[in-house]
């Protein structure tokens, strides 16, 4: 849960994910974080995959894909992160 409107929440999530990916240590994405699921995860229901039909959620997924590619390049350059 983050303060602000949806645009600010997405910007804050991009910043947090970007920081996580370049910070040393293990990377952990919980279910739905890669496309900015809005409600909390529950074992009673599946992820809200329909959110990927919305532009901002699809862009978040694409951003996460780009970060993961960058991470793999950095791993190759450094040997580990």
mmCIF file of N, CA and C in Angstrom:
data_model
loop_
_atom_site.group_PDB
_atom_site.id
_atom_site.type_symbol
_atom_site.label_atom_id
_atom_site.label_comp_id
_atom_site.label_asym_id
_atom_site.label_seq_id
_atom_site.Cartn_x
_atom_site.Cartn_y
_atom_site.Cartn_z
ATOM 1 N N UNK A 1 0.841 -1.164 0.000
ATOM 2 C CA UNK A 1 0.000 0.000 0.000
ATOM 3 C C UNK A 1 0.889 1.231 0.000
ATOM 4 N N UNK A 2 0.578 2.141 -0.912
ATOM 5 C CA UNK A 2 1.369 3.357 -1.060
ATOM 6 C C UNK A 2 0.454 4.572 -1.074
ATOM 7 N N UNK A 3 0.965 5.697 -0.590
ATOM 8 C CA UNK A 3 0.160 6.922 -0.658
ATOM 9 C C UNK A 3 0.175 7.502 -2.067
ATOM 10 N N UNK A 4 -0.783 8.347 -2.347
ATOM 11 C CA UNK A 4 -0.817 9.059 -3.620
ATOM 12 C C UNK A 4 -1.794 8.471 -4.613
ATOM 13 N N UNK A 5 -1.926 9.166 -5.737
ATOM 14 C CA UNK A 5 -2.811 8.680 -6.790
ATOM 15 C C UNK A 5 -2.112 7.554 -7.554
ATOM 16 N N UNK A 6 -2.810 6.987 -8.519
ATOM 17 C CA UNK A 6 -2.283 5.813 -9.228
ATOM 18 C C UNK A 6 -0.970 6.122 -9.945
ATOM 19 N N UNK A 7 -0.858 7.303 -10.543
ATOM 20 C CA UNK A 7 0.356 7.681 -11.260
ATOM 21 C C UNK A 7 1.564 7.734 -10.315
ATOM 22 N N UNK A 8 1.369 8.321 -9.132
ATOM 23 C CA UNK A 8 2.454 8.408 -8.153
ATOM 24 C C UNK A 8 2.810 7.024 -7.606
ATOM 25 N N UNK A 9 1.805 6.194 -7.418
ATOM 26 C CA UNK A 9 2.072 4.835 -6.941
ATOM 27 C C UNK A 9 2.909 4.058 -7.942
ATOM 28 N N UNK A 10 2.579 4.180 -9.215
ATOM 29 C CA UNK A 10 3.342 3.488 -10.255
ATOM 30 C C UNK A 10 4.782 4.013 -10.305
ATOM 31 N N UNK A 11 4.947 5.321 -10.191
ATOM 32 C CA UNK A 11 6.290 5.913 -10.199
ATOM 33 C C UNK A 11 7.098 5.425 -9.003
ATOM 34 N N UNK A 12 6.484 5.381 -7.830
ATOM 35 C CA UNK A 12 7.165 4.898 -6.631
ATOM 36 C C UNK A 12 7.528 3.420 -6.758
ATOM 37 N N UNK A 13 6.649 2.625 -7.346
ATOM 38 C CA UNK A 13 6.935 1.210 -7.534
ATOM 39 C C UNK A 13 8.088 1.025 -8.519
ATOM 40 N N UNK A 14 8.103 1.802 -9.606
ATOM 41 C CA UNK A 14 9.223 1.724 -10.547
ATOM 42 C C UNK A 14 10.539 2.063 -9.852
ATOM 43 N N UNK A 15 10.527 3.098 -9.016
ATOM 44 C CA UNK A 15 11.740 3.487 -8.289
ATOM 45 C C UNK A 15 12.182 2.375 -7.335
ATOM 46 N N UNK A 16 11.243 1.797 -6.605
ATOM 47 C CA UNK A 16 11.571 0.735 -5.648
ATOM 48 C C UNK A 16 12.108 -0.505 -6.361
ATOM 49 N N UNK A 17 11.478 -0.892 -7.465
ATOM 50 C CA UNK A 17 11.943 -2.065 -8.210
ATOM 51 C C UNK A 17 13.302 -1.813 -8.842
ATOM 52 N N UNK A 18 13.508 -0.610 -9.373
ATOM 53 C CA UNK A 18 14.803 -0.264 -9.952
ATOM 54 C C UNK A 18 15.910 -0.307 -8.906
ATOM 55 N N UNK A 19 15.634 0.235 -7.741
ATOM 56 C CA UNK A 19 16.608 0.201 -6.648
ATOM 57 C C UNK A 19 16.911 -1.242 -6.252
ATOM 58 N N UNK A 20 15.883 -2.059 -6.119
ATOM 59 C CA UNK A 20 16.067 -3.451 -5.728
ATOM 60 C C UNK A 20 16.969 -4.192 -6.721
ATOM 61 N N UNK A 21 16.774 -3.936 -8.011
ATOM 62 C CA UNK A 21 17.503 -4.683 -9.021
ATOM 63 C C UNK A 21 18.989 -4.318 -9.082
ATOM 64 N N UNK A 22 19.372 -3.103 -8.706
ATOM 65 C CA UNK A 22 20.777 -2.729 -8.749
ATOM 66 C C UNK A 22 21.447 -2.816 -7.379
ATOM 67 N N UNK A 23 20.674 -3.062 -6.347
ATOM 68 C CA UNK A 23 21.206 -3.209 -4.999
ATOM 69 C C UNK A 23 21.741 -4.627 -4.822
ATOM 70 N N UNK A 24 22.891 -4.793 -4.182
ATOM 71 C CA UNK A 24 23.426 -6.142 -3.981
ATOM 72 C C UNK A 24 22.472 -7.009 -3.152
ATOM 73 N N UNK A 25 22.528 -8.279 -3.414
ATOM 74 C CA UNK A 25 21.716 -9.229 -2.655
ATOM 75 C C UNK A 25 20.687 -9.914 -3.521
ATOM 76 N N UNK A 26 19.970 -10.819 -2.915
ATOM 77 C CA UNK A 26 18.948 -11.586 -3.628
ATOM 78 C C UNK A 26 17.775 -10.697 -4.007
ATOM 79 N N UNK A 27 17.183 -11.005 -5.139
ATOM 80 C CA UNK A 27 16.019 -10.261 -5.626
ATOM 81 C C UNK A 27 14.772 -11.087 -5.345
ATOM 82 N N UNK A 28 13.761 -10.463 -4.796
ATOM 83 C CA UNK A 28 12.545 -11.177 -4.469
ATOM 84 C C UNK A 28 11.335 -10.389 -4.962
ATOM 85 N N UNK A 29 10.613 -10.993 -5.879
ATOM 86 C CA UNK A 29 9.344 -10.436 -6.342
ATOM 87 C C UNK A 29 8.244 -11.331 -5.816
ATOM 88 N N UNK A 30 7.280 -10.735 -5.164
ATOM 89 C CA UNK A 30 6.145 -11.511 -4.698
ATOM 90 C C UNK A 30 5.084 -11.535 -5.790
ATOM 91 N N UNK A 31 4.196 -12.468 -5.708
ATOM 92 C CA UNK A 31 3.204 -12.693 -6.761
ATOM 93 C C UNK A 31 2.428 -11.418 -7.099
ATOM 94 N N UNK A 32 2.502 -11.011 -8.355
ATOM 95 C CA UNK A 32 1.768 -9.856 -8.833
ATOM 96 C C UNK A 32 2.560 -8.571 -8.854
ATOM 97 N N UNK A 33 3.717 -8.533 -8.182
ATOM 98 C CA UNK A 33 4.500 -7.299 -8.158
ATOM 99 C C UNK A 33 4.991 -6.911 -9.542
ATOM 100 N N UNK A 34 5.245 -7.889 -10.398
ATOM 101 C CA UNK A 34 5.812 -7.584 -11.714
ATOM 102 C C UNK A 34 4.845 -6.826 -12.611
ATOM 103 N N UNK A 35 3.555 -6.826 -12.303
ATOM 104 C CA UNK A 35 2.619 -6.031 -13.092
ATOM 105 C C UNK A 35 1.773 -5.108 -12.218
ATOM 106 N N UNK A 36 2.214 -4.869 -10.997
ATOM 107 C CA UNK A 36 1.588 -3.912 -10.078
ATOM 108 C C UNK A 36 0.145 -4.276 -9.726
ATOM 109 N N UNK A 37 -0.011 -5.497 -9.238
ATOM 110 C CA UNK A 37 -1.352 -5.888 -8.781
ATOM 111 C C UNK A 37 -1.785 -4.953 -7.670
ATOM 112 N N UNK A 38 -3.012 -4.506 -7.696
ATOM 113 C CA UNK A 38 -3.469 -3.476 -6.760
ATOM 114 C C UNK A 38 -3.970 -4.039 -5.430
ATOM 115 N N UNK A 39 -4.629 -5.164 -5.460
ATOM 116 C CA UNK A 39 -5.116 -5.695 -4.186
ATOM 117 C C UNK A 39 -4.142 -6.748 -3.667
ATOM 118 N N UNK A 40 -4.252 -7.014 -2.373
ATOM 119 C CA UNK A 40 -3.332 -7.943 -1.745
ATOM 120 C C UNK A 40 -3.540 -9.357 -2.260
ATOM 121 N N UNK A 41 -2.435 -10.098 -2.292
ATOM 122 C CA UNK A 41 -2.482 -11.487 -2.728
ATOM 123 C C UNK A 41 -3.262 -12.318 -1.712
ATOM 124 N N UNK A 42 -3.964 -13.309 -2.213
ATOM 125 C CA UNK A 42 -4.692 -14.238 -1.356
ATOM 126 C C UNK A 42 -4.669 -15.614 -1.987
ATOM 127 N N UNK A 43 -4.510 -16.622 -1.160
ATOM 128 C CA UNK A 43 -4.547 -17.992 -1.678
ATOM 129 C C UNK A 43 -5.953 -18.398 -2.113
ATOM 130 N N UNK A 44 -6.935 -17.578 -1.821
ATOM 131 C CA UNK A 44 -8.329 -17.871 -2.158
ATOM 132 C C UNK A 44 -8.673 -17.530 -3.610
ATOM 133 N N UNK A 45 -7.809 -16.758 -4.271
ATOM 134 C CA UNK A 45 -8.105 -16.356 -5.650
ATOM 135 C C UNK A 45 -6.800 -16.243 -6.442
ATOM 136 N N UNK A 46 -6.942 -16.227 -7.754
ATOM 137 C CA UNK A 46 -5.759 -16.099 -8.600
ATOM 138 C C UNK A 46 -5.348 -14.635 -8.703
ATOM 139 N N UNK A 47 -4.197 -14.408 -9.315
ATOM 140 C CA UNK A 47 -3.739 -13.040 -9.541
ATOM 141 C C UNK A 47 -4.675 -12.326 -10.510
ATOM 142 N N UNK A 48 -4.666 -11.017 -10.466
ATOM 143 C CA UNK A 48 -5.529 -10.203 -11.323
ATOM 144 C C UNK A 48 -4.872 -9.989 -12.686
ATOM 145 N N UNK A 49 -4.773 -11.065 -13.464
ATOM 146 C CA UNK A 49 -4.113 -11.007 -14.771
ATOM 147 C C UNK A 49 -4.818 -10.043 -15.723
ATOM 148 N N UNK A 50 -6.090 -9.790 -15.497
ATOM 149 C CA UNK A 50 -6.821 -8.870 -16.359
ATOM 150 C C UNK A 50 -6.273 -7.443 -16.275
ATOM 151 N N UNK A 51 -5.502 -7.130 -15.238
ATOM 152 C CA UNK A 51 -4.895 -5.800 -15.132
ATOM 153 C C UNK A 51 -3.917 -5.528 -16.269
ATOM 154 N N UNK A 52 -3.384 -6.597 -16.860
ATOM 155 C CA UNK A 52 -2.433 -6.408 -17.967
ATOM 156 C C UNK A 52 -3.086 -5.817 -19.212
ATOM 157 N N UNK A 53 -4.407 -5.749 -19.226
ATOM 158 C CA UNK A 53 -5.108 -5.100 -20.330
ATOM 159 C C UNK A 53 -5.043 -3.574 -20.207
ATOM 160 N N UNK A 54 -4.706 -3.090 -19.006
ATOM 161 C CA UNK A 54 -4.567 -1.649 -18.780
ATOM 162 C C UNK A 54 -3.141 -1.219 -19.106
ATOM 163 N N UNK A 55 -3.021 -0.055 -19.731
ATOM 164 C CA UNK A 55 -1.733 0.430 -20.231
ATOM 165 C C UNK A 55 -0.672 0.518 -19.131
ATOM 166 N N UNK A 56 -1.005 1.118 -17.981
ATOM 167 C CA UNK A 56 0.006 1.326 -16.949
ATOM 168 C C UNK A 56 0.507 0.015 -16.348
ATOM 169 N N UNK A 57 -0.345 -0.989 -16.245
ATOM 170 C CA UNK A 57 0.075 -2.282 -15.713
ATOM 171 C C UNK A 57 0.924 -3.042 -16.729
ATOM 172 N N UNK A 58 0.580 -2.927 -17.986
ATOM 173 C CA UNK A 58 1.379 -3.548 -19.043
ATOM 174 C C UNK A 58 2.753 -2.884 -19.119
ATOM 175 N N UNK A 59 2.793 -1.561 -18.971
ATOM 176 C CA UNK A 59 4.069 -0.849 -18.967
ATOM 177 C C UNK A 59 4.932 -1.262 -17.784
ATOM 178 N N UNK A 60 4.301 -1.518 -16.629
ATOM 179 C CA UNK A 60 5.053 -1.969 -15.462
ATOM 180 C C UNK A 60 5.653 -3.348 -15.722
ATOM 181 N N UNK A 61 4.897 -4.215 -16.362
ATOM 182 C CA UNK A 61 5.414 -5.544 -16.696
ATOM 183 C C UNK A 61 6.596 -5.417 -17.668
ATOM 184 N N UNK A 62 6.472 -4.548 -18.662
ATOM 185 C CA UNK A 62 7.562 -4.333 -19.612
ATOM 186 C C UNK A 62 8.789 -3.739 -18.922
ATOM 187 N N UNK A 63 8.564 -2.828 -17.982
ATOM 188 C CA UNK A 63 9.656 -2.238 -17.200
ATOM 189 C C UNK A 63 10.383 -3.325 -16.408
ATOM 190 N N UNK A 64 9.622 -4.217 -15.793
ATOM 191 C CA UNK A 64 10.221 -5.288 -15.011
ATOM 192 C C UNK A 64 11.027 -6.228 -15.910
ATOM 193 N N UNK A 65 10.517 -6.513 -17.100
ATOM 194 C CA UNK A 65 11.275 -7.344 -18.059
ATOM 195 C C UNK A 65 12.605 -6.684 -18.400
ATOM 196 N N UNK A 66 12.584 -5.367 -18.628
ATOM 197 C CA UNK A 66 13.810 -4.636 -18.956
ATOM 198 C C UNK A 66 14.784 -4.660 -17.780
ATOM 199 N N UNK A 67 14.273 -4.506 -16.561
ATOM 200 C CA UNK A 67 15.136 -4.568 -15.381
ATOM 201 C C UNK A 67 15.773 -5.945 -15.227
ATOM 202 N N UNK A 68 15.022 -6.985 -15.502
ATOM 203 C CA UNK A 68 15.562 -8.340 -15.386
ATOM 204 C C UNK A 68 16.639 -8.596 -16.443
ATOM 205 N N UNK A 69 16.448 -8.049 -17.638
ATOM 206 C CA UNK A 69 17.487 -8.159 -18.671
ATOM 207 C C UNK A 69 18.747 -7.425 -18.227
ATOM 208 N N UNK A 70 18.586 -6.213 -17.669
ATOM 209 C CA UNK A 70 19.718 -5.455 -17.156
ATOM 210 C C UNK A 70 20.427 -6.239 -16.055
ATOM 211 N N UNK A 71 19.675 -6.829 -15.179
ATOM 212 C CA UNK A 71 20.246 -7.623 -14.092
ATOM 213 C C UNK A 71 21.097 -8.766 -14.642
ATOM 214 N N UNK A 72 20.609 -9.432 -15.665
ATOM 215 C CA UNK A 72 21.364 -10.540 -16.254
ATOM 216 C C UNK A 72 22.668 -10.034 -16.887
ATOM 217 N N UNK A 73 22.627 -8.867 -17.517
ATOM 218 C CA UNK A 73 23.845 -8.276 -18.098
ATOM 219 C C UNK A 73 24.837 -7.947 -16.985
ATOM 220 N N UNK A 74 24.348 -7.334 -15.905
ATOM 221 C CA UNK A 74 25.221 -6.990 -14.785
ATOM 222 C C UNK A 74 25.807 -8.238 -14.142
ATOM 223 N N UNK A 75 25.023 -9.295 -14.052
ATOM 224 C CA UNK A 75 25.524 -10.568 -13.511
ATOM 225 C C UNK A 75 26.665 -11.074 -14.369
ATOM 226 N N UNK A 76 26.527 -11.002 -15.691
ATOM 227 C CA UNK A 76 27.573 -11.458 -16.609
ATOM 228 C C UNK A 76 28.841 -10.604 -16.459
ATOM 229 N N UNK A 77 28.664 -9.293 -16.265
ATOM 230 C CA UNK A 77 29.815 -8.408 -16.168
ATOM 231 C C UNK A 77 30.558 -8.572 -14.836
ATOM 232 N N UNK A 78 29.800 -8.749 -13.765
ATOM 233 C CA UNK A 78 30.392 -8.792 -12.429
ATOM 234 C C UNK A 78 30.671 -10.207 -11.928
ATOM 235 N N UNK A 79 30.066 -11.184 -12.523
ATOM 236 C CA UNK A 79 30.205 -12.539 -12.025
ATOM 237 C C UNK A 79 29.157 -12.860 -10.976
ATOM 238 N N UNK A 80 28.737 -11.882 -10.231
ATOM 239 C CA UNK A 80 27.632 -12.031 -9.279
ATOM 240 C C UNK A 80 27.258 -10.655 -8.771
ATOM 241 N N UNK A 81 26.060 -10.562 -8.199
ATOM 242 C CA UNK A 81 25.624 -9.288 -7.626
ATOM 243 C C UNK A 81 25.029 -9.510 -6.281
#
